[in-house]
Coordinates of C-alpha atoms in Angstrom, one line a residue:
X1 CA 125.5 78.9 123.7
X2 CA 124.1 78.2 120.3
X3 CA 126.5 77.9 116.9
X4 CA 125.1 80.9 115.1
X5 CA 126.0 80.0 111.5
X6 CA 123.9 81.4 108.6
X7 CA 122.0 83.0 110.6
X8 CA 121.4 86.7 109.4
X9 CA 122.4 86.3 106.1
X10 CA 120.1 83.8 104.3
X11 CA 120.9 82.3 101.4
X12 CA 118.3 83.5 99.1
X13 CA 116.4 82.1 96.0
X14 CA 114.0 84.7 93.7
X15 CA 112.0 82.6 91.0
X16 CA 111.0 83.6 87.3
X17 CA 107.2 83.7 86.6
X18 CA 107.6 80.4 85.1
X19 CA 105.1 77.7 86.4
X20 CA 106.9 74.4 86.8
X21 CA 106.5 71.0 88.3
X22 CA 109.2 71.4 90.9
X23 CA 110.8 69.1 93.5
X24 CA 109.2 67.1 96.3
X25 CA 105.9 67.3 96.8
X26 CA 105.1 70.2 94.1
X27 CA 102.5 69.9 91.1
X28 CA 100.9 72.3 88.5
X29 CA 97.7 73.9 89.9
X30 CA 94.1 73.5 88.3
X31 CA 92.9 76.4 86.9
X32 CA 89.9 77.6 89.4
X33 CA 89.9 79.9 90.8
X34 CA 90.3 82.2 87.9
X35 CA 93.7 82.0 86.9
X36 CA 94.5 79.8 89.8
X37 CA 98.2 78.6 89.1
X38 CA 101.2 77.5 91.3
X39 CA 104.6 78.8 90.6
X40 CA 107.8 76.9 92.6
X41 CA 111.4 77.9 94.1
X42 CA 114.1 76.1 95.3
X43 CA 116.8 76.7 97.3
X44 CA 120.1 74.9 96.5
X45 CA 121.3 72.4 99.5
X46 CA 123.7 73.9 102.1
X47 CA 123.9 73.8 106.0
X48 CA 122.6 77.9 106.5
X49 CA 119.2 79.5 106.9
X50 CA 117.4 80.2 103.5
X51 CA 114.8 81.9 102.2
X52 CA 112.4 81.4 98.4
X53 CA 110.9 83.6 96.8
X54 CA 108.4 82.5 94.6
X55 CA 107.1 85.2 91.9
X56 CA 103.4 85.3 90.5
X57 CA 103.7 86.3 87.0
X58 CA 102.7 89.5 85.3
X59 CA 98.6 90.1 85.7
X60 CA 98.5 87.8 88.6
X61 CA 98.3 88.4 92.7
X62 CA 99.4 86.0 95.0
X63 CA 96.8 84.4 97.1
X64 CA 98.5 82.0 99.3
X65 CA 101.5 79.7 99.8
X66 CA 103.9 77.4 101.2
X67 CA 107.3 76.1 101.7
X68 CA 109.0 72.6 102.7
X69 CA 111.7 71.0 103.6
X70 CA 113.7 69.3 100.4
X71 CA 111.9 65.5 100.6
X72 CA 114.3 62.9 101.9
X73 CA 116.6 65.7 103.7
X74 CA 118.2 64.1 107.3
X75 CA 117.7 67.9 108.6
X76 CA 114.0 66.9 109.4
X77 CA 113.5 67.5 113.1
X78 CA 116.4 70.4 113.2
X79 CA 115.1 72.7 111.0
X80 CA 111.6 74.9 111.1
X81 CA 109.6 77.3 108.9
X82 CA 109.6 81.2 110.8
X83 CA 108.0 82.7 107.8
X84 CA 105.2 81.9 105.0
X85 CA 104.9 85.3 103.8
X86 CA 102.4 86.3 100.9
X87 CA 104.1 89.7 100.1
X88 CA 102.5 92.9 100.9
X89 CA 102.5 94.2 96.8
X90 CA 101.0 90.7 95.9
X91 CA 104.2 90.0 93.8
X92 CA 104.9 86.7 95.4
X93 CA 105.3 84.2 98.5
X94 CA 108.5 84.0 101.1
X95 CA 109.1 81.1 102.7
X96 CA 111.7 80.4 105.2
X97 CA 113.5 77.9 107.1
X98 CA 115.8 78.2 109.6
X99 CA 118.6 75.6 111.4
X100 CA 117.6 75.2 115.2
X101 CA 118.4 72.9 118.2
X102 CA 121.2 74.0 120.3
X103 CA 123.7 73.8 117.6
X104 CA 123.0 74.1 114.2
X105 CA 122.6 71.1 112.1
X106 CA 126.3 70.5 110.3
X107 CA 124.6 68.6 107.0
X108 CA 123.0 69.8 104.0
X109 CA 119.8 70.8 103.3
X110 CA 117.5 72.5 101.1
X111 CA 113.9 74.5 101.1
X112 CA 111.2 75.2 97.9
X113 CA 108.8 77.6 98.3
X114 CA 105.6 78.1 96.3
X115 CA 103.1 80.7 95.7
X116 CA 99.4 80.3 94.6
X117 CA 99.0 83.2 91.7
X118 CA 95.3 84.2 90.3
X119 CA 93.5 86.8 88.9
X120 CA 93.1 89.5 91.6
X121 CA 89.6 89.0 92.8
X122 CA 87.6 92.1 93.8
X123 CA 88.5 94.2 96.6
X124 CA 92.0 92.5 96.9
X125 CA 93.8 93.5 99.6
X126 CA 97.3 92.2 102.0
X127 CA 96.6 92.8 105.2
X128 CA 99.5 92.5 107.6
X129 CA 99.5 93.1 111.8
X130 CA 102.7 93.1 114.1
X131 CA 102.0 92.1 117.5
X132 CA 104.2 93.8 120.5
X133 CA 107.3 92.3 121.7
X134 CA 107.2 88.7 123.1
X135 CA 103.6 88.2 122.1
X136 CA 102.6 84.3 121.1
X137 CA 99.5 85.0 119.4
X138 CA 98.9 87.5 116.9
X139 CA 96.0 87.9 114.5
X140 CA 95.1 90.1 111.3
X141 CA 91.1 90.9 110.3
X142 CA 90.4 91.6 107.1
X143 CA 87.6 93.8 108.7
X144 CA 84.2 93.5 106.6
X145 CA 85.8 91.5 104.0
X146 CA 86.7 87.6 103.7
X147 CA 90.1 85.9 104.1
X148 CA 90.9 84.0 101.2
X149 CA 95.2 83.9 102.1
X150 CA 97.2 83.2 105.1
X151 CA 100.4 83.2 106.5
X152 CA 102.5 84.8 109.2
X153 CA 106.8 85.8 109.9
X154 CA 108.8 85.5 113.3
X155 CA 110.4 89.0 113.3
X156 CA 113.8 88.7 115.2
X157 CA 113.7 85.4 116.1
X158 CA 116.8 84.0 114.1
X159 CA 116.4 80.1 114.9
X160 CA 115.4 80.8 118.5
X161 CA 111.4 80.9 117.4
X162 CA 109.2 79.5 115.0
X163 CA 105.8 79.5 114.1
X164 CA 103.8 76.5 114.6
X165 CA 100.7 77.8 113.7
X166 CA 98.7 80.0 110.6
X167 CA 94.9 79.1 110.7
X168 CA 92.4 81.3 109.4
X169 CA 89.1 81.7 111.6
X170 CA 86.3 79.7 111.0
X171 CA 84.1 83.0 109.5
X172 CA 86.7 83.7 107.2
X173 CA 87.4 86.6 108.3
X174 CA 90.8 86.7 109.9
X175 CA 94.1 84.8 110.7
X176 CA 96.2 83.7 113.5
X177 CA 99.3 83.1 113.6
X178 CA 101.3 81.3 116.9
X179 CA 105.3 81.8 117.7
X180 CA 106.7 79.1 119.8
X181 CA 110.5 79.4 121.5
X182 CA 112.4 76.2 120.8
X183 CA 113.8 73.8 123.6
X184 CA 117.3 75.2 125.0
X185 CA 116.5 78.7 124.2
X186 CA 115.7 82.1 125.8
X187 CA 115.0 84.5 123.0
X188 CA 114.3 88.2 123.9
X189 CA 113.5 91.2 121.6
X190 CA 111.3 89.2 119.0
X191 CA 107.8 89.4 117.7
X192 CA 105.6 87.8 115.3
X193 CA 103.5 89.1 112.0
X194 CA 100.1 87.8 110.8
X195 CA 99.4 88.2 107.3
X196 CA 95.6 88.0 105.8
X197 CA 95.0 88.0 102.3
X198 CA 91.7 89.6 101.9
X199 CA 88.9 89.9 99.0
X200 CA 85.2 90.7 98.8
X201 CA 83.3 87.7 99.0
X202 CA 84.8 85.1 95.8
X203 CA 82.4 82.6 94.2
X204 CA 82.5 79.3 96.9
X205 CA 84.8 80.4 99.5
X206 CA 85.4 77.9 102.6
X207 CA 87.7 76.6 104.8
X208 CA 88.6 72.9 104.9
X209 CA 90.6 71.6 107.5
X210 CA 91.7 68.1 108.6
X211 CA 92.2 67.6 112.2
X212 CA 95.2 65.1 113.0
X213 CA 95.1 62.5 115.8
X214 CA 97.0 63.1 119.1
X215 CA 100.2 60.8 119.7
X216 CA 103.7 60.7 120.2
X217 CA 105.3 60.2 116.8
X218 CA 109.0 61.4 115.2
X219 CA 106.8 62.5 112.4
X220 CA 103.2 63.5 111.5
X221 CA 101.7 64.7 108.1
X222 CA 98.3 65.7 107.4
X223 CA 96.2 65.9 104.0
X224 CA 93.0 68.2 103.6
X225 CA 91.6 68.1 99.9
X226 CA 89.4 70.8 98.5
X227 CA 85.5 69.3 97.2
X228 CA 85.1 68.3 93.7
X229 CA 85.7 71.4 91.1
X230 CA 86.9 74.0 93.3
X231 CA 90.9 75.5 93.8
X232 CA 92.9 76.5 96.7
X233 CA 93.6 80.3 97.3
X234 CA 96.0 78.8 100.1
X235 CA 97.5 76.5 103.0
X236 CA 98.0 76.8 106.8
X237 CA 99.1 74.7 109.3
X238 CA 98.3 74.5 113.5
X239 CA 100.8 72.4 115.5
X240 CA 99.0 71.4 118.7
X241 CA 100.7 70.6 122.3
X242 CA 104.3 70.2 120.6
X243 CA 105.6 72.6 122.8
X244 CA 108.5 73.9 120.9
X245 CA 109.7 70.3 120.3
X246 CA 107.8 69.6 117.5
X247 CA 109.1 71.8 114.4
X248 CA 106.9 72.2 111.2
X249 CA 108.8 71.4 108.2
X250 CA 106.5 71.8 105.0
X251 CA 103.2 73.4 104.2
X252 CA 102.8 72.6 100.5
X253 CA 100.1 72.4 97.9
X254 CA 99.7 69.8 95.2
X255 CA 97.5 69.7 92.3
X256 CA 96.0 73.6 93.3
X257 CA 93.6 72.0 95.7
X258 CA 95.6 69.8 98.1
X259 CA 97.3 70.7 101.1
X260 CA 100.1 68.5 102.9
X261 CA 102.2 69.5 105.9
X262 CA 104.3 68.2 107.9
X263 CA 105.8 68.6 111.7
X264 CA 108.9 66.3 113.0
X265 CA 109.9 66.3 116.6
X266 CA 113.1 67.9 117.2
X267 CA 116.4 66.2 117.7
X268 CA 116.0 65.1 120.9
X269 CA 112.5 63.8 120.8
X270 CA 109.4 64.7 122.5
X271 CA 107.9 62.5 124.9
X272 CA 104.4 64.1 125.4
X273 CA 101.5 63.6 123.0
X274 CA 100.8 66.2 119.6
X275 CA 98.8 66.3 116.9
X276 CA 99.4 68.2 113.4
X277 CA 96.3 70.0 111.5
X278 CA 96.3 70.7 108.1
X279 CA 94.0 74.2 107.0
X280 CA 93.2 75.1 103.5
X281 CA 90.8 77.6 101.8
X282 CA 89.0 77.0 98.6
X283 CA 87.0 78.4 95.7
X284 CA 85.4 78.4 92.7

């Protein structure tokens, strides 16, 4: 049976509205969209399940996020994100990571979370659906208007499951997220949330996306860059064929049009081939 430490009571970290550089892979956005800025949170290092919150300042909505695993941390490969969470009031982005494997990783480690903040475009809206019990695959529409923020939150699953995907649909106009159990486990009574951050139509919407190559590697990280003069609302990630042996570790955004993620094979290994793709949606 698994060591159960920190789980259910996360150590928690709320940010200011202050926009700074941050840690590890963090930078200051550009400023398109309008307003388009990225505000940080970190987590101080400890062996326990943690949550970010990072706060969009006063005026502002969030439109997208991330979080990642403190760069150069030895926890890689036995610890995984179970929520990227643009928050239903628009007040900010969750992010958290949780310790699995079957026992807990005894080092420590620590998470930053970030949140892209903007002007509210028109017709703003958070969009959230729950899908029943046990259910893999879960997606929220945003109905007749277009996605321009992503992310999704393992209800329940306390270590046992993770996501390991949150791509929006190539129209734009919805998001799925995937839950994956991890190797050694049998979770029950869990389910999993997709979240859709919605708007009417902004100036130059699209979806970039860079599709990594298949392989068996400890580690994989994938880049997809918005095109010349445009920002990015926010970041997803899509784990393919890893099985619940490959755990993803950081969905970030650098320079408010970049996005980097990154997966590690769990502690064990994994012998079979997977490949880690970076989504991203811009504007203008």
């Amino acid at each position: 049976m698994r060591v159960t430490k920190g789980r259910g009571a996360l150590t928690v970290a709320m940010s200011t509205a202050a926009v700074v550089a941050g840690l590890g892979w963090a930078a200051p956005a550009s400023a398109t969209p309008a307003g388009l800025e990225t505000v940080t949170q970190s987590v101080a290092e400890s062996s326990a399940d943690k949550s970010a919150l990072a706060s969009c300042p006063a005026g502002k909505v969030v439109t997208g996020g991330g979080g990642f695993l403190t760069a150069g941390s030895s926890a890689a490969g036995r610890v995984g994100l179970d929520r990227l969470e643009p928050l239903a009031n628009g007040t900010g982005f969750v992010a958290t990571m949780r310790e699995v494997g079957p026992v807990n990783f005894v080092g420590d480690w620590g998470l930053q979370s970030l949140a892209q903040c903007a002007t509210a475009p028109a017709g703003y809206q958070v969009v959230a659906t729950t899908g029943a019990v046990g259910t893999a695959l879960v997606t929220a529409s945003c109905g007749t208007k277009k996605v321009i923020g992503m992310g999704g939150r393992i209800n329940s699953g306390l270590g046992d499951v993770v996501l390991d995907q949150v791509v929006p649909s190539f129209d734009l106009t919805s998001v799925t997220v995937r839950a994956v159990a991890v190797q050694g486990t049998s979770p029950a009574g869990w389910s999993a949330t997709a979240i859709a951050v919605c708007a009417t139509a902004p100036a130059g919407l699209e979806r970039i996306s860079l599709i990594g190559t298949s392989a068996s590697n400890p580690s994989d990280n994938s880049i997809a860059a918005c095109p010349a003069g445009k920002g990015l609302y926010s970041a997803g990630a899509d784990i393919n064929a890893g099985n619940g042996q490959v755990l993803l570790t950081a969905v970030n955004i650098t320079g408010g049009n970049t996005v980097r993620t990154r997966a590690d094979e769990d502690a064990d290994g994994f012998a079979g081939s997977w490949s880690l793709h970076a989504y991203g949606i811009c504007g203008s």
